[in-house]
PDB file of C-alpha atoms in Angstrom:
ATOM      1  CA  LYS X  20       0.000   0.000   0.000  1.00 70.00           C
ATOM      2  CA  ALA X  21       1.401   3.390  -0.965  1.00 83.00           C
ATOM      3  CA  GLY X  22       2.293   5.748   1.843  1.00 93.00           C
ATOM      4  CA  VAL X  23       1.320   9.359   2.414  1.00 97.00           C
ATOM      5  CA  THR X  24       2.472  11.555  -0.445  1.00 97.00           C
ATOM      6  CA  GLN X  25       3.019  15.294  -0.386  1.00 98.00           C
ATOM      7  CA  THR X  26       3.601  17.722  -3.222  1.00 97.00           C
ATOM      8  CA  PRO X  27       5.623  19.678  -3.909  1.00 97.00           C
ATOM      9  CA  ARG X  28       8.611  18.510  -1.874  1.00 97.00           C
ATOM     10  CA  TYR X  29      10.355  21.876  -1.993  1.00 97.00           C
ATOM     11  CA  LEU X  30       9.060  25.380  -2.470  1.00 97.00           C
ATOM     12  CA  ILE X  31      10.586  28.857  -2.436  1.00 98.00           C
ATOM     13  CA  LYS X  32       8.319  31.875  -2.031  1.00 98.00           C
ATOM     14  CA  THR X  33       8.725  35.534  -1.135  1.00 98.00           C
ATOM     15  CA  ARG X  34       7.087  37.434   1.690  1.00 98.00           C
ATOM     16  CA  GLY X  35       3.503  38.396   1.013  1.00 98.00           C
ATOM     17  CA  GLN X  36       2.833  35.585  -1.432  1.00 98.00           C
ATOM     18  CA  GLN X  37       0.520  32.689  -0.744  1.00 98.00           C
ATOM     19  CA  VAL X  38       1.188  28.975  -1.097  1.00 98.00           C
ATOM     20  CA  THR X  39      -0.848  25.786  -1.408  1.00 98.00           C
ATOM     21  CA  LEU X  40       0.492  22.408  -0.331  1.00 98.00           C
ATOM     22  CA  SER X  41      -1.079  19.068  -1.168  1.00 98.00           C
ATOM     23  CA  CYS X  42      -1.343  15.791   0.691  1.00 98.00           C
ATOM     24  CA  SER X  43      -2.666  12.415  -0.455  1.00 98.00           C
ATOM     25  CA  PRO X  44      -3.365  10.063   2.460  1.00 97.00           C
ATOM     26  CA  ILE X  45      -2.919   6.329   2.532  1.00 96.00           C
ATOM     27  CA  SER X  46      -5.728   4.630   0.615  1.00 95.00           C
ATOM     28  CA  GLY X  47      -8.736   4.134   2.883  1.00 94.00           C
ATOM     29  CA  HIS X  48      -7.624   6.717   5.438  1.00 94.00           C
ATOM     30  CA  ARG X  49     -10.164   9.454   5.973  1.00 93.00           C
ATOM     31  CA  SER X  50      -8.366  11.638   8.504  1.00 92.00           C
ATOM     32  CA  VAL X  51      -5.595  14.020   7.517  1.00 94.00           C
ATOM     33  CA  SER X  52      -3.664  16.133  10.000  1.00 93.00           C
ATOM     34  CA  TRP X  53      -1.146  18.851   9.232  1.00 95.00           C
ATOM     35  CA  TYR X  54       1.915  19.766  11.304  1.00 95.00           C
ATOM     36  CA  GLN X  55       4.552  22.465  11.056  1.00 96.00           C
ATOM     37  CA  GLN X  56       8.133  21.542  11.954  1.00 97.00           C
ATOM     38  CA  THR X  57      10.756  24.196  12.702  1.00 96.00           C
ATOM     39  CA  PRO X  58      14.082  23.986  14.560  1.00 92.00           C
ATOM     40  CA  GLY X  59      12.873  26.406  17.206  1.00 90.00           C
ATOM     41  CA  GLN X  60       9.307  25.265  17.869  1.00 91.00           C
ATOM     42  CA  GLY X  61       9.578  21.614  16.856  1.00 92.00           C
ATOM     43  CA  LEU X  62       6.514  19.799  15.569  1.00 94.00           C
ATOM     44  CA  GLN X  63       3.265  21.702  16.064  1.00 92.00           C
ATOM     45  CA  PHE X  64      -0.273  20.632  15.200  1.00 90.00           C
ATOM     46  CA  LEU X  65      -2.010  22.843  12.637  1.00 93.00           C
ATOM     47  CA  PHE X  66      -5.388  21.196  11.980  1.00 90.00           C
ATOM     48  CA  GLU X  67      -7.142  17.951  11.243  1.00 91.00           C
ATOM     49  CA  TYR X  68      -9.748  17.072   8.624  1.00 92.00           C
ATOM     50  CA  PHE X  69     -12.139  14.166   8.486  1.00 91.00           C
ATOM     51  CA  SER X  70     -14.795  13.642   5.833  1.00 91.00           C
ATOM     52  CA  GLU X  71     -14.176  17.116   4.407  1.00 94.00           C
ATOM     53  CA  THR X  72     -14.725  18.802   7.788  1.00 92.00           C
ATOM     54  CA  GLN X  73     -12.154  20.497   9.979  1.00 91.00           C
ATOM     55  CA  ARG X  74     -12.545  18.924  13.404  1.00 87.00           C
ATOM     56  CA  ASN X  75      -9.648  20.432  15.299  1.00 85.00           C
ATOM     57  CA  LYS X  76      -7.317  23.355  14.953  1.00 87.00           C
ATOM     58  CA  GLY X  77      -4.046  24.196  16.642  1.00 87.00           C
ATOM     59  CA  ASN X  78      -2.877  27.599  17.752  1.00 87.00           C
ATOM     60  CA  PHE X  79      -2.001  29.174  14.416  1.00 93.00           C
ATOM     61  CA  PRO X  80      -3.236  32.436  12.852  1.00 95.00           C
ATOM     62  CA  GLY X  81      -6.046  32.527  10.322  1.00 95.00           C
ATOM     63  CA  ARG X  82      -3.504  32.843   7.495  1.00 97.00           C
ATOM     64  CA  PHE X  83      -3.197  29.078   7.765  1.00 98.00           C
ATOM     65  CA  SER X  84      -6.167  27.262   6.312  1.00 97.00           C
ATOM     66  CA  GLY X  85      -6.948  23.952   4.750  1.00 97.00           C
ATOM     67  CA  ARG X  86      -9.551  21.822   3.120  1.00 97.00           C
ATOM     68  CA  GLN X  87     -10.255  18.216   2.338  1.00 97.00           C
ATOM     69  CA  PHE X  88     -11.825  16.757  -0.751  1.00 97.00           C
ATOM     70  CA  SER X  89     -14.266  13.878  -1.107  1.00 96.00           C
ATOM     71  CA  ASN X  90     -11.402  11.508  -1.979  1.00 95.00           C
ATOM     72  CA  SER X  91      -9.723  12.460   1.356  1.00 96.00           C
ATOM     73  CA  ARG X  92      -6.904  14.367  -0.325  1.00 98.00           C
ATOM     74  CA  SER X  93      -6.132  17.544   1.555  1.00 98.00           C
ATOM     75  CA  GLU X  94      -4.607  20.904   0.816  1.00 98.00           C
ATOM     76  CA  MET X  95      -3.328  23.557   3.139  1.00 98.00           C
ATOM     77  CA  ASN X  96      -2.932  27.190   2.232  1.00 98.00           C
ATOM     78  CA  VAL X  97      -0.815  29.888   3.807  1.00 98.00           C
ATOM     79  CA  SER X  98      -1.620  33.441   2.764  1.00 96.00           C
ATOM     80  CA  THR X  99       0.510  36.556   3.146  1.00 97.00           C
ATOM     81  CA  LEU X 100       3.663  34.563   3.823  1.00 98.00           C
ATOM     82  CA  GLU X 101       6.076  35.714   6.511  1.00 98.00           C
ATOM     83  CA  LEU X 102       9.721  34.786   6.961  1.00 97.00           C
ATOM     84  CA  GLY X 103       8.755  32.788  10.038  1.00 96.00           C
ATOM     85  CA  ASP X 104       6.576  30.496   7.943  1.00 98.00           C
ATOM     86  CA  SER X 105       9.719  28.831   6.598  1.00 98.00           C
ATOM     87  CA  ALA X 106       9.360  25.270   7.820  1.00 97.00           C
ATOM     88  CA  LEU X 107       8.823  21.652   6.947  1.00 98.00           C
ATOM     89  CA  TYR X 108       5.081  21.044   6.590  1.00 98.00           C
ATOM     90  CA  LEU X 109       4.076  17.487   7.315  1.00 97.00           C
ATOM     91  CA  CYS X 110       0.801  15.769   6.823  1.00 96.00           C
ATOM     92  CA  ALA X 111      -0.255  12.580   8.526  1.00 94.00           C
ATOM     93  CA  SER X 112      -3.146  10.263   7.848  1.00 94.00           C
ATOM     94  CA  SER X 113      -5.079   7.725   9.841  1.00 91.00           C
ATOM     95  CA  PHE X 114      -8.198   5.678   9.281  1.00 89.00           C
ATOM     96  CA  ARG X 115     -10.700   7.382  11.562  1.00 82.00           C
ATOM     97  CA  GLY X 116      -8.650  10.102  13.182  1.00 77.00           C
ATOM     98  CA  ASP X 117      -9.133   8.755  16.691  1.00 76.00           C
ATOM     99  CA  SER X 118      -6.455  10.131  18.945  1.00 71.00           C
ATOM    100  CA  GLN X 119      -5.167   6.654  19.777  1.00 76.00           C
ATOM    101  CA  GLU X 120      -4.739   5.620  16.159  1.00 82.00           C
ATOM    102  CA  THR X 121      -1.327   5.523  14.559  1.00 86.00           C
ATOM    103  CA  GLN X 122      -0.709   8.537  12.403  1.00 90.00           C
ATOM    104  CA  TYR X 123       1.403   7.905   9.321  1.00 93.00           C
ATOM    105  CA  PHE X 124       3.467  10.835   8.153  1.00 95.00           C
ATOM    106  CA  GLY X 125       4.436  11.880   4.666  1.00 97.00           C
ATOM    107  CA  PRO X 126       7.920  13.135   3.716  1.00 96.00           C
ATOM    108  CA  GLY X 127       6.877  16.759   4.060  1.00 97.00           C
ATOM    109  CA  THR X 128       7.053  19.908   1.962  1.00 98.00           C
ATOM    110  CA  ARG X 129       9.966  22.161   2.773  1.00 97.00           C
ATOM    111  CA  LEU X 130       8.917  25.795   2.374  1.00 98.00           C
ATOM    112  CA  LEU X 131      11.457  28.590   2.275  1.00 98.00           C
ATOM    113  CA  VAL X 132      10.172  32.163   2.475  1.00 98.00           C
ATOM    114  CA  LEU X 133      12.587  34.865   1.309  1.00 97.00           C
TER     115      LEU X 133
ATOM    116  CA  GLY U  18      -2.983  22.446  26.826  1.00 77.00           C
ATOM    117  CA  GLU U  19      -0.644  19.507  26.898  1.00 83.00           C
ATOM    118  CA  ASN U  20       3.095  20.082  27.282  1.00 90.00           C
ATOM    119  CA  VAL U  21       5.715  17.394  26.604  1.00 94.00           C
ATOM    120  CA  GLU U  22       9.305  17.699  27.790  1.00 97.00           C
ATOM    121  CA  GLN U  23      11.965  15.430  26.281  1.00 98.00           C
ATOM    122  CA  HIS U  24      15.511  14.710  27.483  1.00 98.00           C
ATOM    123  CA  PRO U  25      18.284  14.609  26.516  1.00 98.00           C
ATOM    124  CA  SER U  26      18.405  16.744  23.385  1.00 97.00           C
ATOM    125  CA  THR U  27      21.492  14.866  22.184  1.00 98.00           C
ATOM    126  CA  LEU U  28      22.597  11.367  23.136  1.00 98.00           C
ATOM    127  CA  SER U  29      25.794   9.712  21.975  1.00 98.00           C
ATOM    128  CA  VAL U  30      26.312   6.007  22.699  1.00 98.00           C
ATOM    129  CA  GLN U  31      28.731   3.331  21.571  1.00 98.00           C
ATOM    130  CA  GLU U  32      27.455   0.792  19.094  1.00 98.00           C
ATOM    131  CA  GLY U  33      26.043  -2.159  20.988  1.00 97.00           C
ATOM    132  CA  ASP U  34      25.224  -0.147  24.115  1.00 98.00           C
ATOM    133  CA  SER U  35      21.732   0.841  25.235  1.00 98.00           C
ATOM    134  CA  ALA U  36      20.078   4.224  24.801  1.00 98.00           C
ATOM    135  CA  VAL U  37      17.333   5.703  26.968  1.00 98.00           C
ATOM    136  CA  ILE U  38      15.238   8.757  26.136  1.00 98.00           C
ATOM    137  CA  LYS U  39      12.810  10.198  28.667  1.00 98.00           C
ATOM    138  CA  CYS U  40       9.682  12.310  28.331  1.00 98.00           C
ATOM    139  CA  THR U  41       7.274  13.892  30.767  1.00 98.00           C
ATOM    140  CA  TYR U  42       3.778  15.177  30.037  1.00 95.00           C
ATOM    141  CA  SER U  43       1.548  17.601  31.855  1.00 93.00           C
ATOM    142  CA  ASP U  44      -2.049  16.599  31.117  1.00 89.00           C
ATOM    143  CA  SER U  45      -3.192  13.591  33.107  1.00 89.00           C
ATOM    144  CA  ALA U  46      -5.951  13.043  30.510  1.00 86.00           C
ATOM    145  CA  SER U  47      -3.369  12.047  27.870  1.00 88.00           C
ATOM    146  CA  ASN U  48      -3.664   8.356  27.145  1.00 87.00           C
ATOM    147  CA  TYR U  49      -1.705   7.642  23.982  1.00 89.00           C
ATOM    148  CA  PHE U  50       2.069   7.944  23.720  1.00 93.00           C
ATOM    149  CA  PRO U  51       3.786   7.228  20.387  1.00 94.00           C
ATOM    150  CA  TRP U  52       7.477   7.435  19.582  1.00 97.00           C
ATOM    151  CA  TYR U  53       8.664   8.515  16.149  1.00 97.00           C
ATOM    152  CA  LYS U  54      12.015   8.250  14.425  1.00 98.00           C
ATOM    153  CA  GLN U  55      12.933  10.884  11.857  1.00 97.00           C
ATOM    154  CA  GLU U  56      15.842  10.466   9.482  1.00 96.00           C
ATOM    155  CA  LEU U  57      17.281  13.297   7.453  1.00 92.00           C
ATOM    156  CA  GLY U  58      14.982  14.368   4.647  1.00 89.00           C
ATOM    157  CA  LYS U  59      12.150  12.097   5.740  1.00 92.00           C
ATOM    158  CA  GLY U  60       8.947  12.395   7.701  1.00 95.00           C
ATOM    159  CA  PRO U  61       8.593  10.914  11.192  1.00 96.00           C
ATOM    160  CA  GLN U  62       8.092   7.156  11.257  1.00 95.00           C
ATOM    161  CA  LEU U  63       6.304   5.440  14.136  1.00 94.00           C
ATOM    162  CA  ILE U  64       8.568   2.959  15.905  1.00 96.00           C
ATOM    163  CA  ILE U  65       6.463   2.038  18.939  1.00 96.00           C
ATOM    164  CA  ASP U  66       3.497   3.343  20.885  1.00 93.00           C
ATOM    165  CA  ILE U  67       1.848   2.688  24.223  1.00 92.00           C
ATOM    166  CA  ARG U  68      -1.597   3.323  25.589  1.00 88.00           C
ATOM    167  CA  SER U  69      -2.355   4.310  29.146  1.00 80.00           C
ATOM    168  CA  ASN U  70      -3.785   0.961  30.159  1.00 80.00           C
ATOM    169  CA  VAL U  71      -0.369  -0.643  29.619  1.00 81.00           C
ATOM    170  CA  GLY U  72       2.817  -0.076  31.638  1.00 90.00           C
ATOM    171  CA  GLU U  73       5.361  -1.512  29.236  1.00 95.00           C
ATOM    172  CA  LYS U  74       5.575  -2.621  25.630  1.00 95.00           C
ATOM    173  CA  LYS U  75       8.446  -4.260  23.785  1.00 96.00           C
ATOM    174  CA  ASP U  76       9.218  -4.848  20.127  1.00 94.00           C
ATOM    175  CA  GLN U  77      12.527  -6.600  19.541  1.00 96.00           C
ATOM    176  CA  ARG U  78      15.280  -4.143  20.564  1.00 97.00           C
ATOM    177  CA  ILE U  79      12.866  -1.337  21.368  1.00 98.00           C
ATOM    178  CA  ALA U  80      10.785  -0.952  24.519  1.00 98.00           C
ATOM    179  CA  VAL U  81       8.657   1.789  26.014  1.00 98.00           C
ATOM    180  CA  THR U  82       7.641   2.194  29.644  1.00 97.00           C
ATOM    181  CA  LEU U  83       4.889   4.394  31.017  1.00 96.00           C
ATOM    182  CA  ASN U  84       4.428   5.688  34.564  1.00 95.00           C
ATOM    183  CA  LYS U  85       1.028   7.376  34.687  1.00 93.00           C
ATOM    184  CA  THR U  86       1.380   8.459  38.300  1.00 93.00           C
ATOM    185  CA  ALA U  87       4.583  10.334  37.602  1.00 95.00           C
ATOM    186  CA  LYS U  88       3.420  11.312  34.101  1.00 95.00           C
ATOM    187  CA  HIS U  89       6.529  10.148  32.350  1.00 95.00           C
ATOM    188  CA  PHE U  90       7.396   7.609  29.677  1.00 97.00           C
ATOM    189  CA  SER U  91      10.686   6.374  28.286  1.00 98.00           C
ATOM    190  CA  LEU U  92      12.104   4.782  25.158  1.00 98.00           C
ATOM    191  CA  HIS U  93      14.741   2.086  25.557  1.00 98.00           C
ATOM    192  CA  ILE U  94      16.839   0.869  22.635  1.00 98.00           C
ATOM    193  CA  THR U  95      19.151  -2.069  23.320  1.00 98.00           C
ATOM    194  CA  GLU U  96      22.098  -3.320  21.255  1.00 98.00           C
ATOM    195  CA  THR U  97      22.219  -0.071  19.289  1.00 98.00           C
ATOM    196  CA  GLN U  98      23.261  -0.200  15.648  1.00 97.00           C
ATOM    197  CA  PRO U  99      24.488   2.514  13.243  1.00 96.00           C
ATOM    198  CA  GLU U 100      21.075   2.624  11.555  1.00 96.00           C
ATOM    199  CA  ASP U 101      19.541   3.708  14.855  1.00 98.00           C
ATOM    200  CA  SER U 102      21.178   7.125  14.399  1.00 98.00           C
ATOM    201  CA  ALA U 103      18.334   9.612  13.885  1.00 98.00           C
ATOM    202  CA  VAL U 104      16.165  12.124  15.723  1.00 97.00           C
ATOM    203  CA  TYR U 105      13.588  10.555  18.025  1.00 98.00           C
ATOM    204  CA  PHE U 106      10.392  12.293  19.102  1.00 97.00           C
ATOM    205  CA  CYS U 107       8.014  11.384  21.858  1.00 97.00           C
ATOM    206  CA  ALA U 108       4.419  12.576  21.718  1.00 94.00           C
ATOM    207  CA  ALA U 109       1.243  12.511  23.743  1.00 91.00           C
ATOM    208  CA  SER U 110      -2.395  12.843  22.875  1.00 86.00           C
ATOM    209  CA  ILE U 111      -5.703  12.860  24.646  1.00 76.00           C
ATOM    210  CA  GLY U 112      -8.045  10.111  23.558  1.00 59.00           C
ATOM    211  CA  ALA U 113     -11.111  10.999  21.583  1.00 55.00           C
ATOM    212  CA  TYR U 114     -14.209  11.357  23.694  1.00 40.00           C
ATOM    213  CA  SER U 115     -17.738  11.360  22.402  1.00 33.00           C
ATOM    214  CA  GLY U 116     -17.791  13.743  19.518  1.00 37.00           C
ATOM    215  CA  GLY U 117     -14.535  12.313  18.246  1.00 41.00           C
ATOM    216  CA  GLY U 118     -11.841  14.291  16.583  1.00 44.00           C
ATOM    217  CA  ALA U 119      -8.112  14.054  16.673  1.00 50.00           C
ATOM    218  CA  ASP U 120      -6.811  16.564  19.171  1.00 63.00           C
ATOM    219  CA  GLY U 121      -3.468  16.359  17.534  1.00 79.00           C
ATOM    220  CA  LEU U 122      -0.259  15.002  18.862  1.00 86.00           C
ATOM    221  CA  THR U 123       1.831  17.174  21.179  1.00 90.00           C
ATOM    222  CA  PHE U 124       5.489  16.440  20.494  1.00 93.00           C
ATOM    223  CA  GLY U 125       8.636  16.721  22.550  1.00 96.00           C
ATOM    224  CA  LYS U 126      11.495  18.722  21.063  1.00 96.00           C
ATOM    225  CA  GLY U 127      13.372  15.630  19.924  1.00 97.00           C
ATOM    226  CA  THR U 128      16.545  13.721  20.797  1.00 98.00           C
ATOM    227  CA  HIS U 129      19.390  13.442  18.331  1.00 98.00           C
ATOM    228  CA  LEU U 130      20.734   9.926  18.864  1.00 98.00           C
ATOM    229  CA  ILE U 131      24.274   9.351  17.630  1.00 98.00           C
ATOM    230  CA  ILE U 132      25.651   5.812  17.490  1.00 97.00           C
ATOM    231  CA  GLN U 133      29.449   5.831  17.680  1.00 95.00           C
ATOM    232  CA  PRO U 134      31.142   2.938  15.830  1.00 91.00           C
TER     233      PRO U 134
END
């Protein structure tokens, strides 16, 4: 079974631009979570989607948004990019999204904001 | 919210020796504790997890222990090998109650494990 895939793998943007990242979960998984990883803050939870609905959101500004499609694929969008948004963005999928389920991570999208 | 502290930040051990990484959590409602291994250029990969109704779990050279009273859990790797070199993260999450929803994993800051040949 194919793992979680994320596109693109690398991205360079300038301040003020917006960016859209994509995540395809493992086949059959309906929950997709997004995390931001930086050297200073570590791994931080952004939000989680299940059946096209956002169920939980971490402590990030409204510039960070996401959506999920009927095939469970998910996108996240960051508007008005800031230098501090440079990070590795990881998505993880699980079958139901229960907190005790294993979450399987993708390789991430590395975003550099100049 | 939940807070997870992880120690040490860097751990260097001789090949064949054991490595221990420790984490503490703050929210007594947390009941799921996974450990992830992250290699350079890759996403975190689950290596073992434990739920709060279990005190210890072992999978070959890897074991995890959980002390709910003290709110800490530890990863033990025995007979370390060069391929064990990576960054290890502990995490905690609160189980889904009625209404469901993944509350998200709260991660420790990571331990860079270095296996010296």
